[in-house]
Short mmCIF file of C-alpha atoms in Angstrom, two decimals:
data_model
loop_
_atom_site.label_atom_id
_atom_site.label_comp_id
_atom_site.label_asym_id
_atom_site.label_seq_id
_atom_site.Cartn_x
_atom_site.Cartn_y
_atom_site.Cartn_z
CA MET V 30 -72.36 165.65 -122.89
CA LYS V 31 -69.60 167.07 -125.10
CA LYS V 32 -68.19 165.54 -128.07
CA ILE V 33 -64.42 165.22 -127.24
CA PHE V 34 -63.26 163.42 -130.44
CA SER V 35 -64.50 163.38 -134.07
CA ARG V 36 -63.30 163.49 -137.59
CA PRO V 37 -61.23 166.43 -138.46
CA GLU V 38 -62.65 168.88 -141.05
CA SER V 39 -59.50 168.36 -143.39
CA LEU V 40 -60.35 164.64 -143.68
CA LYS V 41 -63.32 163.87 -145.97
CA ASN V 42 -66.05 161.57 -144.62
CA VAL V 43 -65.33 158.60 -146.89
CA THR V 44 -64.14 155.00 -146.38
CA THR V 45 -60.68 154.49 -147.44
CA HIS V 46 -59.34 151.75 -149.60
CA TYR V 47 -56.64 150.84 -147.12
CA CYS V 48 -56.49 147.35 -145.46
CA ALA V 49 -57.57 146.68 -141.89
CA GLY V 50 -55.00 148.05 -139.40
CA CYS V 51 -53.16 149.87 -141.91
CA GLY V 52 -51.16 152.98 -140.58
CA HIS V 53 -52.00 155.22 -143.72
CA GLY V 54 -55.46 156.06 -142.31
CA LEU V 55 -53.79 157.19 -138.87
CA ALA V 56 -51.17 159.23 -140.52
CA HIS V 57 -53.85 160.96 -142.98
CA ARG V 58 -55.81 161.83 -139.99
CA LEU V 59 -53.09 163.18 -137.91
CA ILE V 60 -51.88 165.36 -140.91
CA ALA V 61 -55.65 166.64 -141.23
CA GLU V 62 -55.78 167.34 -137.44
CA VAL V 63 -52.50 169.45 -137.51
CA ILE V 64 -53.79 171.39 -140.59
CA ASP V 65 -57.02 172.16 -138.83
CA GLU V 66 -55.27 173.20 -135.58
CA LEU V 67 -52.90 175.39 -137.55
CA ASN V 68 -55.86 176.73 -139.58
CA ILE V 69 -53.86 176.48 -142.73
CA ARG V 70 -56.48 174.30 -144.73
CA GLU V 71 -56.98 176.91 -147.32
CA LYS V 72 -53.19 177.37 -147.93
CA VAL V 73 -52.06 173.80 -148.01
CA ILE V 74 -51.03 171.96 -151.05
CA ALA V 75 -50.26 168.30 -150.57
CA VAL V 76 -48.21 166.10 -153.08
CA ALA V 77 -49.46 162.47 -152.99
CA PRO V 78 -47.10 159.78 -153.73
CA VAL V 79 -47.24 156.50 -155.75
CA GLY V 80 -47.67 153.61 -153.54
CA CYS V 81 -50.72 152.51 -151.36
CA ALA V 82 -51.43 156.28 -150.49
CA VAL V 83 -51.73 157.19 -154.27
CA VAL V 84 -55.28 158.29 -153.86
CA ALA V 85 -54.73 160.32 -150.81
CA TYR V 86 -56.25 163.24 -152.68
CA ASP V 87 -59.61 161.51 -152.32
CA TYR V 88 -59.25 161.42 -148.55
CA TRP V 89 -57.91 165.03 -147.65
CA ASN V 90 -60.18 167.89 -147.91
CA PHE V 91 -57.61 170.30 -149.18
CA ASP V 92 -55.72 171.06 -152.41
CA CYS V 93 -53.65 168.07 -153.56
CA THR V 94 -51.70 167.06 -156.54
CA GLU V 95 -50.02 163.76 -157.66
CA ALA V 96 -46.36 163.25 -158.61
CA ALA V 97 -44.74 160.62 -160.69
CA HIS V 98 -43.24 157.70 -158.56
CA GLY V 99 -40.60 159.22 -156.20
CA ARG V 100 -40.73 162.68 -157.73
CA ALA V 101 -42.92 164.25 -154.91
CA LEU V 102 -40.27 166.34 -153.50
CA ALA V 103 -39.18 167.72 -157.11
CA VAL V 104 -42.83 168.69 -157.67
CA GLY V 105 -43.24 170.24 -154.17
CA THR V 106 -40.19 172.19 -154.87
CA ALA V 107 -41.61 173.65 -158.00
CA ILE V 108 -44.95 174.33 -156.21
CA LYS V 109 -43.24 176.14 -153.37
CA ARG V 110 -41.20 178.23 -155.63
CA VAL V 111 -43.98 179.44 -157.57
CA ARG V 112 -46.29 179.71 -154.76
CA PRO V 113 -44.17 180.57 -151.89
CA ASP V 114 -47.10 181.64 -149.66
CA ASN V 115 -48.67 178.29 -149.76
CA ILE V 116 -47.73 175.53 -147.32
CA VAL V 117 -46.39 172.51 -149.28
CA PHE V 118 -45.90 169.06 -148.04
CA THR V 119 -45.28 165.57 -149.65
CA TYR V 120 -46.72 162.38 -148.36
CA GLN V 121 -44.44 159.39 -149.43
CA GLY V 122 -43.89 155.89 -148.49
CA ASP V 123 -40.56 154.11 -148.33
CA GLY V 124 -40.83 152.65 -151.89
CA ASP V 125 -41.41 156.23 -153.08
CA LEU V 126 -39.23 158.22 -150.90
CA ALA V 127 -36.34 156.00 -150.29
CA ALA V 128 -36.28 153.80 -153.33
CA ILE V 129 -37.12 155.29 -156.68
CA GLY V 130 -37.15 158.72 -155.42
CA THR V 131 -33.99 158.72 -153.20
CA ASN V 132 -32.28 161.20 -155.70
CA GLU V 133 -35.00 163.72 -155.57
CA THR V 134 -35.27 163.25 -151.96
CA ILE V 135 -31.57 164.05 -151.08
CA HIS V 136 -31.30 166.87 -153.52
CA ALA V 137 -34.40 168.63 -152.26
CA ALA V 138 -33.21 168.14 -148.82
CA ASN V 139 -29.79 169.49 -149.68
CA ARG V 140 -31.23 172.58 -151.31
CA GLY V 141 -32.99 173.23 -148.31
CA GLU V 142 -36.33 173.62 -149.84
CA ASN V 143 -38.74 175.20 -147.34
CA ILE V 144 -41.17 172.29 -147.55
CA THR V 145 -42.26 169.33 -145.36
CA ALA V 146 -41.92 165.79 -146.03
CA ILE V 147 -43.96 163.14 -144.36
CA PHE V 148 -42.12 159.69 -144.75
CA ILE V 149 -44.26 156.67 -144.11
CA ASN V 150 -41.73 153.69 -143.27
CA ASN V 151 -43.39 150.36 -143.20
CA ALA V 152 -40.41 148.26 -144.32
CA ILE V 153 -42.14 146.82 -147.23
CA TYR V 154 -43.88 147.57 -150.65
CA GLY V 155 -47.56 147.50 -150.00
CA MET V 156 -49.23 148.42 -153.15
CA THR V 157 -47.22 146.07 -155.54
CA GLY V 158 -47.67 142.95 -153.23
CA GLY V 159 -45.15 142.83 -150.25
CA GLN V 160 -41.74 142.90 -151.92
CA MET V 161 -38.62 144.01 -150.14
CA ALA V 162 -38.13 147.85 -149.71
CA PRO V 163 -34.67 149.39 -148.94
CA THR V 164 -35.97 149.86 -145.39
CA THR V 165 -36.83 146.14 -144.83
CA LEU V 166 -35.19 144.67 -141.82
CA LEU V 167 -32.40 142.32 -141.86
CA GLY V 168 -34.00 138.67 -141.67
CA GLN V 169 -37.42 139.98 -142.51
CA LYS V 170 -39.28 137.77 -144.93
CA THR V 171 -41.00 139.37 -147.94
CA ALA V 172 -42.27 138.22 -151.34
CA THR V 173 -38.73 138.75 -152.86
CA THR V 174 -36.77 137.71 -149.84
CA PRO V 175 -38.64 134.55 -148.81
CA LYS V 176 -35.84 133.23 -146.51
CA GLY V 177 -35.30 136.90 -145.06
CA ARG V 178 -33.30 139.81 -146.10
CA ASP V 179 -29.62 138.65 -146.26
CA VAL V 180 -27.02 141.34 -145.99
CA ARG V 181 -24.67 139.57 -148.51
CA PHE V 182 -27.34 139.80 -151.35
CA GLN V 183 -29.61 142.80 -150.48
CA GLY V 184 -27.28 145.14 -148.03
CA TYR V 185 -28.40 146.85 -145.05
CA PRO V 186 -31.64 148.68 -144.47
CA LEU V 187 -31.26 152.29 -145.64
CA ASN V 188 -31.61 154.62 -142.88
CA ILE V 189 -32.89 157.79 -144.67
CA SER V 190 -33.61 159.97 -141.52
CA LEU V 191 -29.99 159.51 -140.42
CA LEU V 192 -28.61 160.16 -144.01
CA LEU V 193 -30.52 163.53 -144.31
CA GLY V 194 -29.57 164.48 -140.65
CA THR V 195 -26.04 164.87 -141.90
CA LEU V 196 -27.08 167.62 -144.47
CA PRO V 197 -26.40 171.24 -143.18
CA ALA V 198 -29.63 172.40 -145.04
CA VAL V 199 -31.87 170.15 -143.29
CA LYS V 200 -33.43 171.72 -140.24
CA TYR V 201 -35.67 169.23 -138.68
CA VAL V 202 -35.75 165.42 -138.79
CA GLU V 203 -37.61 163.32 -136.29
CA ARG V 204 -38.59 159.63 -136.31
CA VAL V 205 -41.86 158.55 -134.71
CA SER V 206 -44.12 155.62 -134.66
CA LEU V 207 -47.81 154.82 -134.59
CA HIS V 208 -47.70 151.75 -132.43
CA ASN V 209 -49.72 152.94 -129.53
CA PRO V 210 -51.93 156.03 -128.63
CA GLN V 211 -49.02 157.66 -126.84
CA GLU V 212 -46.73 157.31 -129.67
CA ILE V 213 -49.61 158.47 -132.04
CA LEU V 214 -49.84 161.72 -130.08
CA LYS V 215 -46.11 162.06 -130.31
CA SER V 216 -46.11 161.73 -134.14
CA LYS V 217 -48.88 164.36 -134.15
CA ARG V 218 -46.64 166.70 -132.31
CA ALA V 219 -43.65 165.90 -134.67
CA ILE V 220 -45.84 166.64 -137.68
CA LYS V 221 -47.05 169.91 -136.19
CA GLN V 222 -43.46 171.02 -135.50
CA ALA V 223 -42.56 170.05 -139.26
CA PHE V 224 -45.54 172.32 -140.51
CA GLN V 225 -44.73 175.09 -138.00
CA ASN V 226 -41.14 175.00 -139.45
CA GLN V 227 -42.16 175.86 -142.80
CA ILE V 228 -44.73 178.56 -141.68
CA ASP V 229 -41.80 180.24 -139.94
CA ASN V 230 -39.55 179.77 -142.99
CA ILE V 231 -37.02 177.66 -141.19
CA GLY V 232 -36.34 175.19 -144.00
CA PHE V 233 -36.70 171.48 -144.91
CA SER V 234 -38.15 169.29 -142.34
CA LEU V 235 -38.91 165.54 -142.58
CA VAL V 236 -40.87 163.34 -140.16
CA GLU V 237 -40.35 159.56 -140.65
CA ILE V 238 -43.30 157.72 -139.21
CA LEU V 239 -43.00 153.93 -138.61
CA SER V 240 -46.21 152.58 -139.74
CA PRO V 241 -47.87 148.99 -139.69
CA CYS V 242 -48.63 146.86 -142.66
CA PRO V 243 -50.41 143.86 -141.24
CA THR V 244 -51.24 142.40 -144.72
CA TYR V 245 -47.93 142.00 -146.05
CA TRP V 246 -46.21 141.52 -142.54
CA GLU V 247 -48.78 138.66 -142.37
CA MET V 248 -49.62 139.60 -138.85
CA SER V 249 -52.97 140.46 -137.01
CA SER V 250 -53.15 144.29 -136.52
CA GLU V 251 -52.41 144.12 -132.90
CA LYS V 252 -49.34 141.97 -133.46
CA ALA V 253 -48.16 144.40 -136.26
CA MET V 254 -48.15 147.16 -133.67
CA SER V 255 -46.08 145.10 -131.15
CA TRP V 256 -43.85 144.25 -134.05
CA ILE V 257 -43.03 147.92 -134.47
CA ARG V 258 -42.32 148.44 -130.80
CA ASP V 259 -40.24 145.24 -130.30
CA THR V 260 -38.45 144.81 -133.63
CA MET V 261 -38.62 147.84 -135.87
CA THR V 262 -37.71 150.40 -133.42
CA LYS V 263 -34.24 148.54 -132.83
CA GLU V 264 -33.34 149.21 -136.28
CA PHE V 265 -34.97 152.60 -136.47
CA PRO V 266 -34.89 154.14 -132.97
CA LEU V 267 -37.57 156.71 -132.05
CA ARG V 268 -35.74 160.08 -131.59
CA ARG V 269 -35.25 163.31 -132.91
CA ILE V 270 -32.31 163.13 -135.30
CA LYS V 271 -31.89 166.96 -136.01
CA MET O 21 -71.44 158.50 -118.36
CA PRO O 22 -68.89 158.78 -121.24
CA ARG O 23 -69.73 156.83 -124.42
CA ILE O 24 -68.44 156.35 -127.96
CA THR O 25 -70.20 155.80 -131.15
CA ILE O 26 -68.89 153.51 -133.81
CA ASP O 27 -69.41 154.18 -137.51
CA LYS O 28 -70.21 150.44 -138.45
CA GLU O 29 -69.84 150.95 -142.23
CA LYS O 30 -66.52 152.28 -141.99
CA CYS O 31 -65.15 149.89 -139.43
CA LYS O 32 -62.82 147.33 -140.95
CA GLY O 33 -62.68 145.10 -137.92
CA CYS O 34 -58.95 145.54 -137.29
CA LEU O 35 -59.75 145.43 -133.57
CA LEU O 36 -57.05 147.86 -132.44
CA CYS O 37 -59.59 149.81 -130.49
CA VAL O 38 -60.28 146.59 -128.49
CA SER O 39 -56.64 146.04 -127.81
CA VAL O 40 -56.19 149.55 -126.38
CA CYS O 41 -59.25 150.01 -124.28
CA PRO O 42 -58.21 150.08 -120.49
CA LYS O 43 -61.70 149.05 -119.30
CA GLY O 44 -62.61 146.48 -122.00
CA ALA O 45 -65.67 148.41 -123.06
CA ILE O 46 -65.39 147.64 -126.78
CA LYS O 47 -65.92 143.97 -128.07
CA ALA O 48 -65.37 142.22 -131.39
CA GLY O 49 -68.95 142.15 -132.80
CA THR O 50 -70.99 139.45 -134.35
CA LYS O 51 -72.83 141.50 -136.98
CA MET O 52 -71.57 142.16 -140.46
CA ASN O 53 -71.80 145.62 -142.18
CA LYS O 54 -72.72 146.01 -146.02
CA ARG O 55 -69.04 145.13 -147.05
CA GLY O 56 -69.23 141.76 -145.11
CA ILE O 57 -66.88 143.12 -142.39
CA THR O 58 -67.67 142.04 -138.84
CA PHE O 59 -67.58 145.45 -137.03
CA VAL O 60 -66.65 146.26 -133.39
CA GLU O 61 -69.41 146.93 -130.85
CA PHE O 62 -69.59 149.39 -127.72
CA LYS O 63 -70.50 147.51 -124.56
CA LYS O 64 -73.45 149.17 -123.12
CA GLY O 65 -73.33 149.72 -119.41
CA GLY O 66 -69.48 149.26 -119.93
CA ASN O 67 -67.07 151.35 -118.01
CA CYS O 68 -66.09 153.70 -120.55
CA LEU O 69 -63.71 156.39 -119.21
CA GLY O 70 -63.95 158.67 -122.21
CA CYS O 71 -60.17 158.58 -122.60
CA ALA O 72 -60.63 158.39 -126.34
CA MET O 73 -57.58 155.98 -126.82
CA CYS O 74 -59.77 153.81 -129.13
CA ALA O 75 -60.56 157.04 -131.10
CA VAL O 76 -56.80 157.83 -131.21
CA ILE O 77 -55.78 154.54 -132.63
CA CYS O 78 -58.52 153.84 -135.03
CA PRO O 79 -57.04 154.05 -138.52
CA ASP O 80 -60.49 154.68 -140.11
CA CYS O 81 -61.63 157.47 -137.83
CA CYS O 82 -64.87 155.62 -137.04
CA ILE O 83 -65.20 156.44 -133.43
CA GLU O 84 -66.48 159.70 -131.93
CA VAL O 85 -66.23 160.19 -128.11
CA TYR O 86 -68.65 161.87 -125.92
CA LYS O 87 -67.77 162.96 -122.34
#
């Protein structure tokens, strides 16, 4: 009898602090699997965000650093310019990449830095207690929009992938989801493509991953997955944007 | 016969594996682990196919699949 599925070498054998059903654990594992498959574990440098994934360096078994809130792509730029032979990627949530770090994100993308950004979009601020994020859907109830997000007061959800897709220096943008095993495998392919682009010196790549937050969406894990499939993908359709 | 092993100390009881298993070979358990979480159990003699869908969706990487 052969073992056909086990923990990748790049993922430490520890229990994570994430809530039950959280998508961060899945995204961490997919990245670890891709790094093992591309055999770049000794060359990778990750930049962890501020947010729920702030201690991602405790879970990955490769070199990681930590950036100030929203500045992961600026830190990633510096690392890649000083050490161009290393594979640099940032792992950021929507509060980090799309709110406080919008400026750094857009400019790093516009400069066409040869780095990979993994963008976890769960439409809410997880770490601080379920407040509205720029990516929160219209009508979605959060701690700061108890009656649902209203376009008159909070505006429309920010579509970062579409925005970055318009920049000529951006080479690859794809939006994927984690709501079922098939989509998880597609997400892994997209992450692999984004790393391969960096290895081939193609340029800036971003993978947006729609990820569940059952705790602050106030749903069971299973229902959170169906909410992504039925509601979230209407606002954020799954496709290769560039 | 394909089978899976579940790391009961890492399981957080999210039940995503139960929701995707096409053969219903995993069930919500009754026992608690050290952290007070009711972990899932593999049904012995179930019809596990070894498709690894449970392992693919497990956010905590607690499932190993043998085929």
